[in-house]
Backbone as a chain_set.jsonl record, in Angstrom:
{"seq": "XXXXXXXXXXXXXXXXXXXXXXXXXXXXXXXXXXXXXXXXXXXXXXXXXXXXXXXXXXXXXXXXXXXXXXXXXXXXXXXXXXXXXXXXXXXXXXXXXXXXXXXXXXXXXXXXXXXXX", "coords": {"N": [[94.248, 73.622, -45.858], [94.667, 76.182, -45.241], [96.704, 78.215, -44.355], [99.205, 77.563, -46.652], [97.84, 79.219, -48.611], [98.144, 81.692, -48.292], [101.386, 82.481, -48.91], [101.092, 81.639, -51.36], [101.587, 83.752, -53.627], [104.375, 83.787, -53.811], [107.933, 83.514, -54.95], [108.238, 80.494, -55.533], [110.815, 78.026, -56.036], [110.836, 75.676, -57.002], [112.831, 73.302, -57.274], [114.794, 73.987, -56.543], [117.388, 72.477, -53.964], [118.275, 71.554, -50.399], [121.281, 71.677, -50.015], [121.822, 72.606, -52.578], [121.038, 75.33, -52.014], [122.876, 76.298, -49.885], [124.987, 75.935, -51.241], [124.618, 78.35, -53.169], [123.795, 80.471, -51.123], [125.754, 80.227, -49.027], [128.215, 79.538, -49.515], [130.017, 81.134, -51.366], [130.909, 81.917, -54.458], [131.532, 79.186, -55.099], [129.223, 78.611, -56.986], [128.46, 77.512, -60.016], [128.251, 78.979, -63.147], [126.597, 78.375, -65.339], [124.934, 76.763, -64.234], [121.62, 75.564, -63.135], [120.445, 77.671, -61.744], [121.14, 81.457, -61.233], [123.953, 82.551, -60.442], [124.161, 84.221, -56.856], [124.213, 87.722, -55.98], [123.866, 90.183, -54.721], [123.076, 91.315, -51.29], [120.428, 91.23, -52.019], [119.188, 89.44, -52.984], [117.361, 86.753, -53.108], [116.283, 83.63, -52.118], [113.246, 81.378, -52.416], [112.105, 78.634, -50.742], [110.707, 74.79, -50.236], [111.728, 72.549, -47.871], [111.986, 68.98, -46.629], [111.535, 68.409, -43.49], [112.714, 65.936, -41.051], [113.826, 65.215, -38.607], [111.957, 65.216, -36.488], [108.754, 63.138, -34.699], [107.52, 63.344, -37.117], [107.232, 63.648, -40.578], [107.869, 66.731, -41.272], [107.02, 69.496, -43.928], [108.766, 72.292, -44.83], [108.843, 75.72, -45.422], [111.3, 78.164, -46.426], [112.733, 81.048, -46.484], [115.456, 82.226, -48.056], [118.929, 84.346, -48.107], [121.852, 85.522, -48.582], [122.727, 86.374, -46.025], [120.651, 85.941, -43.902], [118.307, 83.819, -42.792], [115.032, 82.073, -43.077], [112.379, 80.727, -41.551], [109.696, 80.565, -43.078], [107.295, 78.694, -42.652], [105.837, 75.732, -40.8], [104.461, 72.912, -41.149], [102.761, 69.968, -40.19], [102.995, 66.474, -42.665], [100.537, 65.029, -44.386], [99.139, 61.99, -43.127], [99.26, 60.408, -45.478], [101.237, 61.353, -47.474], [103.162, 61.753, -45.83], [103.972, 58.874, -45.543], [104.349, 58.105, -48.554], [106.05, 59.883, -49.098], [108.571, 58.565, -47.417], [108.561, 56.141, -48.659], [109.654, 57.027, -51.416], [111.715, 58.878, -50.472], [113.27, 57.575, -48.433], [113.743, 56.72, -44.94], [115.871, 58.039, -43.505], [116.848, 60.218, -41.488], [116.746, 63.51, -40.855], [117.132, 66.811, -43.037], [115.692, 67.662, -46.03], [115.171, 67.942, -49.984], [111.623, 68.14, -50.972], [110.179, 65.702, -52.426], [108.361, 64.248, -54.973], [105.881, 63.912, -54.636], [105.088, 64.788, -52.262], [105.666, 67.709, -53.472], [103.374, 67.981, -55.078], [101.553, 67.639, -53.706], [101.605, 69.916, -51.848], [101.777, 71.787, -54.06], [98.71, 71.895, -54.589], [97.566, 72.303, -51.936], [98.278, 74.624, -52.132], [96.824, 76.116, -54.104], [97.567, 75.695, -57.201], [96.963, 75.443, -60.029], [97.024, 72.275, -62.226], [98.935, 71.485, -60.777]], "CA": [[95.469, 74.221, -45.37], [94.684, 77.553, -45.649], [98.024, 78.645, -43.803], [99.773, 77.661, -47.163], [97.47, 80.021, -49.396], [98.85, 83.171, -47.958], [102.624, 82.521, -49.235], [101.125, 81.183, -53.216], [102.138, 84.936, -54.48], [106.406, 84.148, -53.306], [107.958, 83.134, -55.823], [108.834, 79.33, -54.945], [111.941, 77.864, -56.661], [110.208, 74.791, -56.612], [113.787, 73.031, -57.77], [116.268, 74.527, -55.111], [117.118, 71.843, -52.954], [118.988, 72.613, -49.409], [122.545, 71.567, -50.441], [122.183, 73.912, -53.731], [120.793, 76.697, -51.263], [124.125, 76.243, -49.382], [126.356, 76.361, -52.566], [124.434, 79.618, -53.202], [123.847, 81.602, -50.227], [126.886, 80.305, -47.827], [129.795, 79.203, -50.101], [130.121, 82.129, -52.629], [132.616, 81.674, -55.49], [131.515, 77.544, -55.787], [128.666, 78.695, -57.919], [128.495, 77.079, -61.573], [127.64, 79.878, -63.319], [126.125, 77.628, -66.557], [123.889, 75.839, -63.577], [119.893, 75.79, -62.767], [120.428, 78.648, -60.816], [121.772, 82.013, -61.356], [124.828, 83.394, -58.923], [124.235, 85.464, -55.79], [124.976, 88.787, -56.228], [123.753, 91.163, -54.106], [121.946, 90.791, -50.325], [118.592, 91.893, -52.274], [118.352, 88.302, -53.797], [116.483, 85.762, -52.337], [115.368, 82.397, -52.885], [111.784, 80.669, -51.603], [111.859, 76.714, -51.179], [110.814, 74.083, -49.416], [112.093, 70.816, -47.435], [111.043, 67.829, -45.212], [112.034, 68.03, -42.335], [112.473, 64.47, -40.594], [114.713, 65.163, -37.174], [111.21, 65.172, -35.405], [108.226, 62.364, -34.818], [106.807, 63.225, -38.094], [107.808, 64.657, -41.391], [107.016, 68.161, -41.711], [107.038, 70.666, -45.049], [109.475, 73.694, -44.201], [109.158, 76.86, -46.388], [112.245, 78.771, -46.166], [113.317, 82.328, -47.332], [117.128, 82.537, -47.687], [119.492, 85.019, -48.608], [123.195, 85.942, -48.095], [122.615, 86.892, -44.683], [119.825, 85.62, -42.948], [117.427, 81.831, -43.344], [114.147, 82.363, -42.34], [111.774, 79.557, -41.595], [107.959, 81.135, -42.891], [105.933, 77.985, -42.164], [106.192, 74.432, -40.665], [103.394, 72.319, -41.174], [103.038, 68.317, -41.273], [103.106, 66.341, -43.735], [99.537, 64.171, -44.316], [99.758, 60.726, -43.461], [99.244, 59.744, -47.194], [102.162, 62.017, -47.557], [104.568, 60.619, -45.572], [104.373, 57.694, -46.018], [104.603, 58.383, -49.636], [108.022, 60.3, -49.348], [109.374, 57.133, -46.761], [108.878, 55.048, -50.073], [110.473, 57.762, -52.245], [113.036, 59.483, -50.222], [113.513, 56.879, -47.362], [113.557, 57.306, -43.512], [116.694, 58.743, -42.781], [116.403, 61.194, -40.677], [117.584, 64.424, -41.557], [116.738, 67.875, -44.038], [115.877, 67.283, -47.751], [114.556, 68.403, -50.74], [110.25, 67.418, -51.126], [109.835, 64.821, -53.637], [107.228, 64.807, -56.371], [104.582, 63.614, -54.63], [105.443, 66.047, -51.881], [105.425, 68.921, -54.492], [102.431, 67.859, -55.76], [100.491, 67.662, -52.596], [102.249, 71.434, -51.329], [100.921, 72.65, -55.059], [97.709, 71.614, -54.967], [96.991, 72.792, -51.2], [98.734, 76.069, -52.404], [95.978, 76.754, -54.954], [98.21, 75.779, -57.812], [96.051, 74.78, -61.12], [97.666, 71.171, -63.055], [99.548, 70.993, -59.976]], "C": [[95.557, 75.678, -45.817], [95.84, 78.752, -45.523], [99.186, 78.613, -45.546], [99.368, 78.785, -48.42], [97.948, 81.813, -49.309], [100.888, 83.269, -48.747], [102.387, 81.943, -50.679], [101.432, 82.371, -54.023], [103.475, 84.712, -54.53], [106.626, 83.392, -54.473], [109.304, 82.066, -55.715], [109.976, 78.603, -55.78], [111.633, 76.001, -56.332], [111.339, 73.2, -56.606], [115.197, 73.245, -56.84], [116.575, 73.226, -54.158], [117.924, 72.523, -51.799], [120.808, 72.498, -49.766], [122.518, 72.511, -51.927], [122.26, 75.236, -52.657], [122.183, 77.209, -50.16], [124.968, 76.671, -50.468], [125.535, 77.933, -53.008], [124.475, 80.85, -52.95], [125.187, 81.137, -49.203], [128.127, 80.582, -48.273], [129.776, 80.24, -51.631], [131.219, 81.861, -53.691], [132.257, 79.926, -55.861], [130.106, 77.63, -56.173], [129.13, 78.097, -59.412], [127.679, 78.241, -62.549], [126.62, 79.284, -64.64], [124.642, 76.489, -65.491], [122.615, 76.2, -63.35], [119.58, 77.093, -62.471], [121.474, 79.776, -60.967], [122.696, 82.199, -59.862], [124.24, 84.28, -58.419], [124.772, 86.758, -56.395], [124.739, 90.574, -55.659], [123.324, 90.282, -53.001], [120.942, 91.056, -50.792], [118.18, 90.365, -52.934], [118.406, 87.31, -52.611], [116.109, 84.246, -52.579], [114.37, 81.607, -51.668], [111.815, 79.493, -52.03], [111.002, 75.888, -50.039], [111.656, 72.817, -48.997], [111.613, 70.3, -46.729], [112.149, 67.945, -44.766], [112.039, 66.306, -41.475], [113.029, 64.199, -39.243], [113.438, 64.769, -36.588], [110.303, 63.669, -35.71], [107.749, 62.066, -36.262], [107.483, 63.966, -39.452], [106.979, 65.775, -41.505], [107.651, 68.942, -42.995], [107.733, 72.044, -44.073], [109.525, 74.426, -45.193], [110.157, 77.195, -45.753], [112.396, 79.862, -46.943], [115.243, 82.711, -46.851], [117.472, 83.428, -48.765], [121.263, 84.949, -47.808], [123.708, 86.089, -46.53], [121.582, 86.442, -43.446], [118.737, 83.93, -43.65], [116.486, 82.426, -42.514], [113.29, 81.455, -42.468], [110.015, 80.056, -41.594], [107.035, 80.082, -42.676], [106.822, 76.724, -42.069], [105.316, 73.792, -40.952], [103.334, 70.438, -41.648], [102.555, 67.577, -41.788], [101.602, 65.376, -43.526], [99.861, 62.856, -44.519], [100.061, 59.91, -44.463], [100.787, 59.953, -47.483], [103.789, 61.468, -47.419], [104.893, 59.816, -45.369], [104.393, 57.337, -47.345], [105.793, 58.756, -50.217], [108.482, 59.236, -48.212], [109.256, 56.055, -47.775], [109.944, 55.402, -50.87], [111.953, 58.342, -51.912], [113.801, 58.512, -48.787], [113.133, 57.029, -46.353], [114.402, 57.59, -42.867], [116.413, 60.14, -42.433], [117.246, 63.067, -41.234], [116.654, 65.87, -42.165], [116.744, 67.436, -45.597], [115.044, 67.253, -48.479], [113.085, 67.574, -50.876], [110.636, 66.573, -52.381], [108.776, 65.209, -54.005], [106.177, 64.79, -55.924], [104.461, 64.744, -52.81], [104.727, 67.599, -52.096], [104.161, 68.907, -54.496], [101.222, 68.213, -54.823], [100.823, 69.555, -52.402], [101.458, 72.642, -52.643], [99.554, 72.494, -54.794], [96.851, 72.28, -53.805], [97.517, 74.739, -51.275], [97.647, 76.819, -53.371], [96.056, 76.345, -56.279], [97.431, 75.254, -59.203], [96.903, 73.94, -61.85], [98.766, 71.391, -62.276], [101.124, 70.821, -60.576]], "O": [[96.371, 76.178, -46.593], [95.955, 79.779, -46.192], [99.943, 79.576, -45.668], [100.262, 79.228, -49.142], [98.003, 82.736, -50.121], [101.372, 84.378, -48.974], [103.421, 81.721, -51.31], [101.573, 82.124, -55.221], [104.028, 85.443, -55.352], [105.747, 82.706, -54.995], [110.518, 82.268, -55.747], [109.573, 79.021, -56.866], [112.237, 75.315, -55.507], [110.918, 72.158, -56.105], [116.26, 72.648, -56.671], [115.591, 73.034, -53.444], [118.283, 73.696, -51.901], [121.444, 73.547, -49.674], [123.561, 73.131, -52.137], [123.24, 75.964, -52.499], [122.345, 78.367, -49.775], [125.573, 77.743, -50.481], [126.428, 78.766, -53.158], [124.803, 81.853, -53.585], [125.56, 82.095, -48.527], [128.944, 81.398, -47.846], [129.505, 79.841, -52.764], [132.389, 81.602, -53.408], [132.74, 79.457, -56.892], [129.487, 76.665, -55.724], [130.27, 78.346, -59.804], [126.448, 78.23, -62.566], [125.699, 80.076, -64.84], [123.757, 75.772, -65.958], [122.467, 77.422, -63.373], [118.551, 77.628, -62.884], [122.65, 79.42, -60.886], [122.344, 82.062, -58.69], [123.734, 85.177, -59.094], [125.685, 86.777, -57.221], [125.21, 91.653, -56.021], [123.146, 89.071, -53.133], [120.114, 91.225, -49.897], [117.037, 90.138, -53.332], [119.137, 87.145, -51.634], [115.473, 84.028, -53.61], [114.628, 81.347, -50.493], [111.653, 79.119, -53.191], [110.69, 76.461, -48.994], [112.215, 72.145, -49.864], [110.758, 70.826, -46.016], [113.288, 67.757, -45.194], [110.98, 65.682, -41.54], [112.798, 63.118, -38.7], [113.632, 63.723, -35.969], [110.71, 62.949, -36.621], [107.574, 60.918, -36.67], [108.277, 64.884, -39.245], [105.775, 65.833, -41.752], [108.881, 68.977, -43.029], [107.334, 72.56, -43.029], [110.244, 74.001, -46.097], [110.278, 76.786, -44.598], [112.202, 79.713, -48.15], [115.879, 83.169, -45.901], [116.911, 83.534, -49.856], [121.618, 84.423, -46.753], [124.836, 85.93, -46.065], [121.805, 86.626, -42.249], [118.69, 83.341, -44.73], [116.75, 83.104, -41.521], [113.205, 81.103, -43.645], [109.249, 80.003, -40.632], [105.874, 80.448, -42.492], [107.869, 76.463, -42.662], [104.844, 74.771, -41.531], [103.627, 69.836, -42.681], [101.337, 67.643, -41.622], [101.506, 64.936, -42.381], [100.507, 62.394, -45.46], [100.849, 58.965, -44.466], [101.534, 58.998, -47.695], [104.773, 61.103, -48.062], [106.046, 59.629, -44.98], [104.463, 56.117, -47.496], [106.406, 58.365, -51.211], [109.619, 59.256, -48.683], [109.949, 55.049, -47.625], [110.909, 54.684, -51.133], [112.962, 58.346, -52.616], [114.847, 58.907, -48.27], [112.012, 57.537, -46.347], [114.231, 57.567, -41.649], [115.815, 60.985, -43.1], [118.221, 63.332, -41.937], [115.505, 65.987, -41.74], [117.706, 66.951, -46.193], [114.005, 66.686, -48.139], [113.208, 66.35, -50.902], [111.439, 66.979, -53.221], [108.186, 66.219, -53.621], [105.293, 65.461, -56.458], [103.41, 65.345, -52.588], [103.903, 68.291, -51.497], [103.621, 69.841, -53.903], [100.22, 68.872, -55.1], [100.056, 70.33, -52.972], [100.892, 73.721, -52.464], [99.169, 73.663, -54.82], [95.756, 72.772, -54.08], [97.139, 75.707, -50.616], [97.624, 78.05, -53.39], [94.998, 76.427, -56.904], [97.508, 74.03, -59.093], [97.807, 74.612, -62.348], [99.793, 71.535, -62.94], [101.997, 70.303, -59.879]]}, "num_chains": 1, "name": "protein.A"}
């Protein structure tokens, strides 16, 4: 997956899920400022994540670059059958957006370059 080796310099927030990335970048002011994640505070900050996607036939890995102002979707790519049927054990089969699980991660690190994964 050589497509994911070009984006292993961003600096992935490997922890973000999409309901934090909402309380971050949409809903300003319902920040915890003591939480995982520092507050917004300019448009110059950013955060790089991924999620599975599941609306379609298959699950797919979605990088995302969000900020204050704009969501940008830098890669889709899906998930290896090992994969997902690995997160349909772990995260179920409702359909939907939501944060990778471990084994997920693990796979996404490992085709990223990532050394002890």
């Amino acid at each position: 997956m050589a497509e994911l080796l070009k984006y292993s310099e961003l600096p992935i927030d490997w922890d973000l899920t999409p309901e934090e990335a909402v309380t971050l970048y949409l809903e300003w002011g319902n920040n915890n400022w003591h939480g995982a994640h520092s507050p917004v505070r300019s448009k110059s900050d950013f955060s790089v994540y991924f999620v599975v996607d599941t609306w379609g036939e298959k699950p797919k890995a979605v990088l995302i670059k969000r900020n204050s102002e704009d969501t940008e979707e830098l890669l889709q790519m899906p998930l290896p059958e090992y994969v997902a049927k690995a997160y349909e054990i772990e995260g179920g089969k409702t359909r939907g957006v939501s944060a990778p699980t471990e084994t997920v991660k693990a796979w996404l690190r490992h085709e990223m370059g990532y050394a002890g994964n």
